[in-house]
Short mmCIF file of C-alpha atoms and ligand atoms in Angstrom, two decimals:
data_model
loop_
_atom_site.label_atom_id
_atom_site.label_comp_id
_atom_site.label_asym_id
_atom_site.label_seq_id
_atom_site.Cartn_x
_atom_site.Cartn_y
_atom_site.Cartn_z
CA UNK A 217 171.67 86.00 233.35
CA UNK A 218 169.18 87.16 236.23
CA UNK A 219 165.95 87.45 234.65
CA UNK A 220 164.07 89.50 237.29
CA UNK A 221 160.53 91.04 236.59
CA UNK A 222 159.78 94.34 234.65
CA UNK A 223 158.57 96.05 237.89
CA UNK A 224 160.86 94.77 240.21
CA UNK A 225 163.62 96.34 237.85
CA UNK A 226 161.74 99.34 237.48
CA UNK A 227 161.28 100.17 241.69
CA UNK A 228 164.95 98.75 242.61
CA UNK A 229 166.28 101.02 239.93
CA UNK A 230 164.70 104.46 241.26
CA UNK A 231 165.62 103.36 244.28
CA UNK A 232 168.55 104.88 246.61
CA UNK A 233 170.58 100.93 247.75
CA UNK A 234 172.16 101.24 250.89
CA UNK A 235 174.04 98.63 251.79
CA UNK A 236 175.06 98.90 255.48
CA UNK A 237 178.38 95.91 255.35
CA UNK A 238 180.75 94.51 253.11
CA UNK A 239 184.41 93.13 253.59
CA UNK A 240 185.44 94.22 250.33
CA UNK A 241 188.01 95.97 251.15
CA UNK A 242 190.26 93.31 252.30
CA UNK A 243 189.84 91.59 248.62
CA UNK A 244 192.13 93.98 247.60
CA UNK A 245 195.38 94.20 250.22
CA UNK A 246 197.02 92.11 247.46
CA UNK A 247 197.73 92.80 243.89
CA UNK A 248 196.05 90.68 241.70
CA UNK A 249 196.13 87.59 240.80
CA UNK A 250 196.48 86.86 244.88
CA UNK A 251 194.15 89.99 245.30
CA UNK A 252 191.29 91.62 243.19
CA UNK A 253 191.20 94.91 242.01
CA UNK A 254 187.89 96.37 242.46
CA UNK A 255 187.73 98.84 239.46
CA UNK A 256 187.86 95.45 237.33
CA UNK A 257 184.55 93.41 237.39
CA UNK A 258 185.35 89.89 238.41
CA UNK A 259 183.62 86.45 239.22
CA UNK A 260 185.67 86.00 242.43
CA UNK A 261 184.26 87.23 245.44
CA UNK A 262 181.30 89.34 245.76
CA UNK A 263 181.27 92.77 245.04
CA UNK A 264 183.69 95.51 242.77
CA UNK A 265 182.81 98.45 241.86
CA UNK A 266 181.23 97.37 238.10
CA UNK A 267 178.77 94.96 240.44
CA UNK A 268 177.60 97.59 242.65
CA UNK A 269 176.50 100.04 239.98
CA UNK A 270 174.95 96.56 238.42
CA UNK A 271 173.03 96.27 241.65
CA UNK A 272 171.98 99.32 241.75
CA UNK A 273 173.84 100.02 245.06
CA UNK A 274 174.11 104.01 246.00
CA UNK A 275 176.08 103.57 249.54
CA UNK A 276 178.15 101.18 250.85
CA UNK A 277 179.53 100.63 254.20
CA UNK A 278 183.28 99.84 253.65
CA UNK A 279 183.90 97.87 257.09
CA UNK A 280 188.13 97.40 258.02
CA UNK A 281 187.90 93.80 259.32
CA UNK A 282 191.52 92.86 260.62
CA UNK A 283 190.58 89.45 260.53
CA UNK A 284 193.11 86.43 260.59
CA UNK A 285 196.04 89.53 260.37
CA UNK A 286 194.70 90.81 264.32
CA UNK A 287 196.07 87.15 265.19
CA UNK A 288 200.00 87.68 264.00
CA UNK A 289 199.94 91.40 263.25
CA UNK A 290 199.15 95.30 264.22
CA UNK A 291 195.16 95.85 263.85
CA UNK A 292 196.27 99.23 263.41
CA UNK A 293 198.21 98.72 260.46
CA UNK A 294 195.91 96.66 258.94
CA UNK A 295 192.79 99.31 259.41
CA UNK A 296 194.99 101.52 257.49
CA UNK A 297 196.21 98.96 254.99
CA UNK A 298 191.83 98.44 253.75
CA UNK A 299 191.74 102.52 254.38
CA UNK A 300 194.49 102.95 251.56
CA UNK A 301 192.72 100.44 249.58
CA UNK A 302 189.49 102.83 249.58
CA UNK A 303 191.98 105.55 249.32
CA UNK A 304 193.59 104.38 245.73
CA UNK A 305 189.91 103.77 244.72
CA UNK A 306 189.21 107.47 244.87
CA UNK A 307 192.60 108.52 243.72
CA UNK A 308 191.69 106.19 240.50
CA UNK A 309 187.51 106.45 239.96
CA UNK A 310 186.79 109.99 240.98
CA UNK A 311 183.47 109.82 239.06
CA UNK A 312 183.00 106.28 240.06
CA UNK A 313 183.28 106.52 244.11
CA UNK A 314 183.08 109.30 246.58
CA UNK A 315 183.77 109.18 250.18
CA UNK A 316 180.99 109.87 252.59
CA UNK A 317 182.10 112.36 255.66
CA UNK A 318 179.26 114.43 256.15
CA UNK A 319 175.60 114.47 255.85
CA UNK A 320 175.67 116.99 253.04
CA UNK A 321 178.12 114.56 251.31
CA UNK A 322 175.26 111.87 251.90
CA UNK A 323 172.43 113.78 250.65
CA UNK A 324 174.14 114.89 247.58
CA UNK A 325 174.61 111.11 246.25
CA UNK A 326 173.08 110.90 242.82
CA UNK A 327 171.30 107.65 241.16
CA UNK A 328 173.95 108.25 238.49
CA UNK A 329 176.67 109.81 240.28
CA UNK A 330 179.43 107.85 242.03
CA UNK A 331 178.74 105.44 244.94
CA UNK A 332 179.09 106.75 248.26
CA UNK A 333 181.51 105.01 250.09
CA UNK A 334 181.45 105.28 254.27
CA UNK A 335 184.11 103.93 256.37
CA UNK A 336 183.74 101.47 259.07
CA UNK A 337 186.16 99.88 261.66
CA UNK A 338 184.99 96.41 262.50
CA UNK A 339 185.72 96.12 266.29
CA UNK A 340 187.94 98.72 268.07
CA UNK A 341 191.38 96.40 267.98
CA UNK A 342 192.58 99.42 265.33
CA UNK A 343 192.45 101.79 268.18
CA UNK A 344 195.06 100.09 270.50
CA UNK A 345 193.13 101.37 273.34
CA UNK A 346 193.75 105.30 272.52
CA UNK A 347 191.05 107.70 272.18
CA UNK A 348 193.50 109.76 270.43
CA UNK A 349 193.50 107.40 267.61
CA UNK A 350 189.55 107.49 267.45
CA UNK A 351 190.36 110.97 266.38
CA UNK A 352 192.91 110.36 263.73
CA UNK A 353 190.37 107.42 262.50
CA UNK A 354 188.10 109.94 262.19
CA UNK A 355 190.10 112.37 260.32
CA UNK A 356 190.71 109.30 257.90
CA UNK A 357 186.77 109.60 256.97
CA UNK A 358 185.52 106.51 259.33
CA UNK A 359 181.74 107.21 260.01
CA UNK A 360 180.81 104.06 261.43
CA UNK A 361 182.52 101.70 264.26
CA UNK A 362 181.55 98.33 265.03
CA UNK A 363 182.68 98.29 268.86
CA UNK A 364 183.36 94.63 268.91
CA UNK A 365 184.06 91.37 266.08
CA UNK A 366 183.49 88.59 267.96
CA UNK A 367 186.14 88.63 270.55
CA UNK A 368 186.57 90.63 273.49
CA UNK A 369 188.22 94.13 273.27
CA UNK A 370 189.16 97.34 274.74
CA UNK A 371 185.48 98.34 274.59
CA UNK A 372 183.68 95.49 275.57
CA UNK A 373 182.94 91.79 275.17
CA UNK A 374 181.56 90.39 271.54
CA UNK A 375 179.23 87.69 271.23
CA UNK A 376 182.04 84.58 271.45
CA UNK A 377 183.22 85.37 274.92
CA UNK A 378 180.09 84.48 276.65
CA UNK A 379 180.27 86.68 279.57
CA UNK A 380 177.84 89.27 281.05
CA UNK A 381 180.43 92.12 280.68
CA UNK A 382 178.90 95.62 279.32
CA UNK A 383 181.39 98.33 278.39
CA UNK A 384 184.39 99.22 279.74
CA UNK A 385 185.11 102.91 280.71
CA UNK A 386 186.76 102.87 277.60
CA UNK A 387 184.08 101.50 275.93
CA UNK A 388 181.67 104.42 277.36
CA UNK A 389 184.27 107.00 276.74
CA UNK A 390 183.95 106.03 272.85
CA UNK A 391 180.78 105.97 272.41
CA UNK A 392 180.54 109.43 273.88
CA UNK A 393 182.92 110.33 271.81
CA UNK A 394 181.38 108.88 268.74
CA UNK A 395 178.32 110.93 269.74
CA UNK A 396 180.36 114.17 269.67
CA UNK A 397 182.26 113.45 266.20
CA UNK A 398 179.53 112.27 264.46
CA UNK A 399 180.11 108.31 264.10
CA UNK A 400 178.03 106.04 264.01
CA UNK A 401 177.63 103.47 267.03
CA UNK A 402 177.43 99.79 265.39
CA UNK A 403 176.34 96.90 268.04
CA UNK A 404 176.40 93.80 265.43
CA UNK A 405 178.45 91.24 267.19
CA UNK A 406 178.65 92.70 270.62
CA UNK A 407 177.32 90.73 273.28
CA UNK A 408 173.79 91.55 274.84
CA UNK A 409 174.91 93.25 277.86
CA UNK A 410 177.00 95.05 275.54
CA UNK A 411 173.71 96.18 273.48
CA UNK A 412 172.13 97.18 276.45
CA UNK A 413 175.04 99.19 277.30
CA UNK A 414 174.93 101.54 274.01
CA UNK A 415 171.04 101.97 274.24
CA UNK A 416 171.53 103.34 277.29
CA UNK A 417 174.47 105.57 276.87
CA UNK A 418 174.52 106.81 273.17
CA UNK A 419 172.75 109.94 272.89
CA UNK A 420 172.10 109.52 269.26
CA UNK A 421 170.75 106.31 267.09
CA UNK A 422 172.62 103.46 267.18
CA UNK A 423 172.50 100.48 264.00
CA UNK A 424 173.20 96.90 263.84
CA UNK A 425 174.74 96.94 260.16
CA UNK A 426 174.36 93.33 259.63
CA UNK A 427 172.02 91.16 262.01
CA UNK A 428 169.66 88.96 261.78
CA UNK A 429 166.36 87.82 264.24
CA UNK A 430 167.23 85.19 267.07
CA UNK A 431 163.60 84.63 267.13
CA UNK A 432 163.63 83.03 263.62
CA UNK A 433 167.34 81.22 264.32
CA UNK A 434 168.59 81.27 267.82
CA UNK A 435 172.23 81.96 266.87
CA UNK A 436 174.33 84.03 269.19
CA UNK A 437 174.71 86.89 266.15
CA UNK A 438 171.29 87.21 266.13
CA UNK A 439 169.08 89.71 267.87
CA UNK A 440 166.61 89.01 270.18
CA UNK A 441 163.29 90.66 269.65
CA UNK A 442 163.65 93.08 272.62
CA UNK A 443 167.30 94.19 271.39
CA UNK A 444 165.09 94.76 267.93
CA UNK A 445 162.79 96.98 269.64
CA UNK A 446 165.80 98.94 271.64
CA UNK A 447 167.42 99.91 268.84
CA UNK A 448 164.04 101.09 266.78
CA UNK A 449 163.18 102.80 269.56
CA UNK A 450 166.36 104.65 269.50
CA UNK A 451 165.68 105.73 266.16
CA UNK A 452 168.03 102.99 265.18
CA UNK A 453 167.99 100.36 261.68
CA UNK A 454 169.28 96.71 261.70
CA UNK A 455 170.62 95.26 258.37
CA UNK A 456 169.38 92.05 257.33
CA UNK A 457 172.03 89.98 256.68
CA UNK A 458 172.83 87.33 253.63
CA UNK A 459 175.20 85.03 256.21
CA UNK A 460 173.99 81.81 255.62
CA UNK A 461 174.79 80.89 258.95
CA UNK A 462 172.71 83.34 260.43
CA UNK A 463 169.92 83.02 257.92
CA UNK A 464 168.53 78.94 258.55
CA UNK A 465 170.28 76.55 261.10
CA UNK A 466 171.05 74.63 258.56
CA UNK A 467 173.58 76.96 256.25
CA UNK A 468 173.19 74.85 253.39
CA UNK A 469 170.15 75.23 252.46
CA UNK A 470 169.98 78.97 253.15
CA UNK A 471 167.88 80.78 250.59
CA UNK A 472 166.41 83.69 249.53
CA UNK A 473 163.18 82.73 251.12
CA UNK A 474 165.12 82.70 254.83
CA UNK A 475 166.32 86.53 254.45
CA UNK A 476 162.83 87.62 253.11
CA UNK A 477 161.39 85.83 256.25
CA UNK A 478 164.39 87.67 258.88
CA UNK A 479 163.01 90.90 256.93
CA UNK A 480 159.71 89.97 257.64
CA UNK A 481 159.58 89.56 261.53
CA UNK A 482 162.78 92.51 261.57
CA UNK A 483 159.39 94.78 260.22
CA UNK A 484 157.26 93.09 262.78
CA UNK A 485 159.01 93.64 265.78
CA UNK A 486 160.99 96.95 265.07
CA UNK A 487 158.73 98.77 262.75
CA UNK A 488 159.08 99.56 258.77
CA UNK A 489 161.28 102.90 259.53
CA UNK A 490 164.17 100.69 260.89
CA UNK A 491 164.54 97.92 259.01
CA UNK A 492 167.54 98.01 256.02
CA UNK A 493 170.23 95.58 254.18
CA UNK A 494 173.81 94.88 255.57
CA UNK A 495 174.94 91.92 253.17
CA UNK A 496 178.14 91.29 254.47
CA UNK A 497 179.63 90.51 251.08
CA UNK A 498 183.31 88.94 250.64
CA UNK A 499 182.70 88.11 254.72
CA UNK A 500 180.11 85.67 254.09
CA UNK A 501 178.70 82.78 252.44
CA UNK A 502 175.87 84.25 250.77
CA UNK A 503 172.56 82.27 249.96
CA UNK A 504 173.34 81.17 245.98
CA UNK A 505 170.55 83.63 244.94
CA UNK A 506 172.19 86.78 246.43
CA UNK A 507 176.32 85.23 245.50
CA UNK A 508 177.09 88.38 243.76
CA UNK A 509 176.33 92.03 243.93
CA UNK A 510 174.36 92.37 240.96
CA UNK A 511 171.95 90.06 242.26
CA UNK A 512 170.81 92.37 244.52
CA UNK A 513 167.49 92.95 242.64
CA UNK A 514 166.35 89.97 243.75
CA UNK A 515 165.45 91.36 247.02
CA UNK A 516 163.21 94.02 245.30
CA UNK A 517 161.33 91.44 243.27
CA UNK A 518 161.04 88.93 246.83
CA UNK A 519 159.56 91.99 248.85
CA UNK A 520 157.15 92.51 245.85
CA UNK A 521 155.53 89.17 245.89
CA UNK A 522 155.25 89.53 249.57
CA UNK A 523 153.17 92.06 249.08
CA UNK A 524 155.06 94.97 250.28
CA UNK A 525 154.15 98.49 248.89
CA UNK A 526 156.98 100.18 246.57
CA UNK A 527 157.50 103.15 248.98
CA UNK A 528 157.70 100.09 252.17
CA UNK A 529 160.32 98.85 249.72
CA UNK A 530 162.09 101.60 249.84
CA UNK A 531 162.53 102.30 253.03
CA UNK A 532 164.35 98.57 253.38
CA UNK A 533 166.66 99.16 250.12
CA UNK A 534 167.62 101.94 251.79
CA UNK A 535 165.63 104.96 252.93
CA UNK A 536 166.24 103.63 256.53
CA UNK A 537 169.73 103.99 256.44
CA UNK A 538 170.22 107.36 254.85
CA UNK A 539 167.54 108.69 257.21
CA UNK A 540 169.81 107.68 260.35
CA UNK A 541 173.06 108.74 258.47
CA UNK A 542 171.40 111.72 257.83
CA UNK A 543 170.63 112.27 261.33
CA UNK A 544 174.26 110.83 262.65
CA UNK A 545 176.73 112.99 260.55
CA UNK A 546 178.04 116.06 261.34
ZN1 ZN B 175 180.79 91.08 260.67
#
């Protein structure tokens, strides 16, 4: 067992967890034993539903990440295959999980009450380059959109293609659009031109759900420190992330200690209102400290003996992120 301290217990407890990515969804396309299902608690993987209420996690970004399927199948059917896995979640833990369309929905989340569950597309690939499915995306509940993975798209480049591309007109069209409706714009793994883009075109605050600092670890899925202080200037939050590979150069020896440090110069640079936590969970190889999602106190405790104030605290566990939900919603 995680023996954490007394106080660190005590403030991650009364706090409201928001978690701004996970992968989870796609752990459960499967029946088990190939798949998980999430109502169960399990040691494979990272999170289920038990493991969030263990960590004390209120919201949850539930990203749609085609992965390996975008190679050999239809990214829109497998969006909708992770949305029906939310879908049967809700159908079967009413009290345990709600979905998140509105800010009302988001401010009426509970400490006890279920987890509020927000729906993300990771990269546009779902949308087969129709603005008419943005809409029926968003009548599916999707709040947030990732415009790129790492691969180039519709919308615009991600960070693997190397180019100097911004958005497309497409890309600029759905933004716009995601302005109008009430989604949130997410630039993790776009490329920089692409960030710059966004800042410049979105009318509302933008997030990087789950990004690092390049100024800590120059990796390309890092931000640099000007791209930091864009998107807090925009109002904006960036996730710290538990990727190992993003975390220390060498992934190996990622720790703990190397996301409290990313959190550190994240406050720094952008400011204490838009810093939060993105874990990435089941998309990720998490430091061994943070493996699981009732390890999340661990954070609370780390930011604690750095000498952060409870109400700073806060803010990172998740304050931040409800604040620019709040704001973002219709
Ligand atoms: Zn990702």
């Amino acid at each position: 067992m995680n023996a954490y301290d007394p106080q660190a217990i005590e403030l991650h407890r009364s706090s409201f967890v928001f978690d701004g990515h996970c992968d989870t969804l796609g752990e459960a396309l499967a029946p088990p034993p190939q798949g998980r299902d999430l109502l169960e608690r399990s040691d494979k993987g990272h999170l289920d539903l038990p493991r969030m209420r263990e960590g004390g996690i209120n919201a949850q970004i539930f990203a749609c990440f085609p992965g390996a399927e975008r190679l050999n199948a239809c990214p829109t059917s497998a969006a909708l295959r992770r949305l029906e896995v939310f879908y049967d979640l809700l159908r079967r833990a009413p009290d345990q999980l709600t979905l998140v369309k509105t800010a009302d929905d988001l401010a009426a989340l509970t400490p006890d009450g279920p987890i509020g569950g927000i729906l993300s597309l990771e990269g546009v690939e779902a949308l087969a380059g129709s603005m008419s499915l943005l809409h029926t995306f968003h009548r599916l509940g999707v709040r947030n959109i990732g415009l790129t993975w790492n691969p180039r798209n519709a919308a615009a480049d991600g960070v693997d293609v190397g180019s100097d591309f911004g958005l497309t007109p497409f890309g600029r069209e759905l933004v716009a659009a995601c302005n109008d409706l009430g989604i949130m714009v997410d630039v993790s793994h776009l490329n920089p031109a692409g960030v710059a883009d966004v800042l410049e075109v979105s009318s509302k605050p933008i997030i990087a759900s789950h990004s690092n600092a390049k100024a800590l670890w120059d990796h390309r899925r890092n931000l640099s420190d000007e791209q930091i202080r864009g998107i807090a200037a925009k109002g904006g939050v960036i996730g710290a992330t538990f990727v190992s590979h993003f975390l220390n150069p060498n992934f190996r020896e990622a720790s703990l200690e190397d996301l409290l440090d990313h959190i550190d110069h994240l406050v720094q640079v952008a400011g204490i209102d838009h810093v939060g936590i993105g874990s990435d969970f089941d998309g990720c190889v998490p430091p061994p400290e943070l493996d699981s999602g009732e390890k999340y106190p661990a954070i609370t405790q780390g930011l604690l003996r750095r000498g952060y104030a409870p109400e700073d605290i806060r803010k990172i566990l998740g304050e931040n992120f409800r604040r620019v939900f709040l704001e973002v919603l219709p």
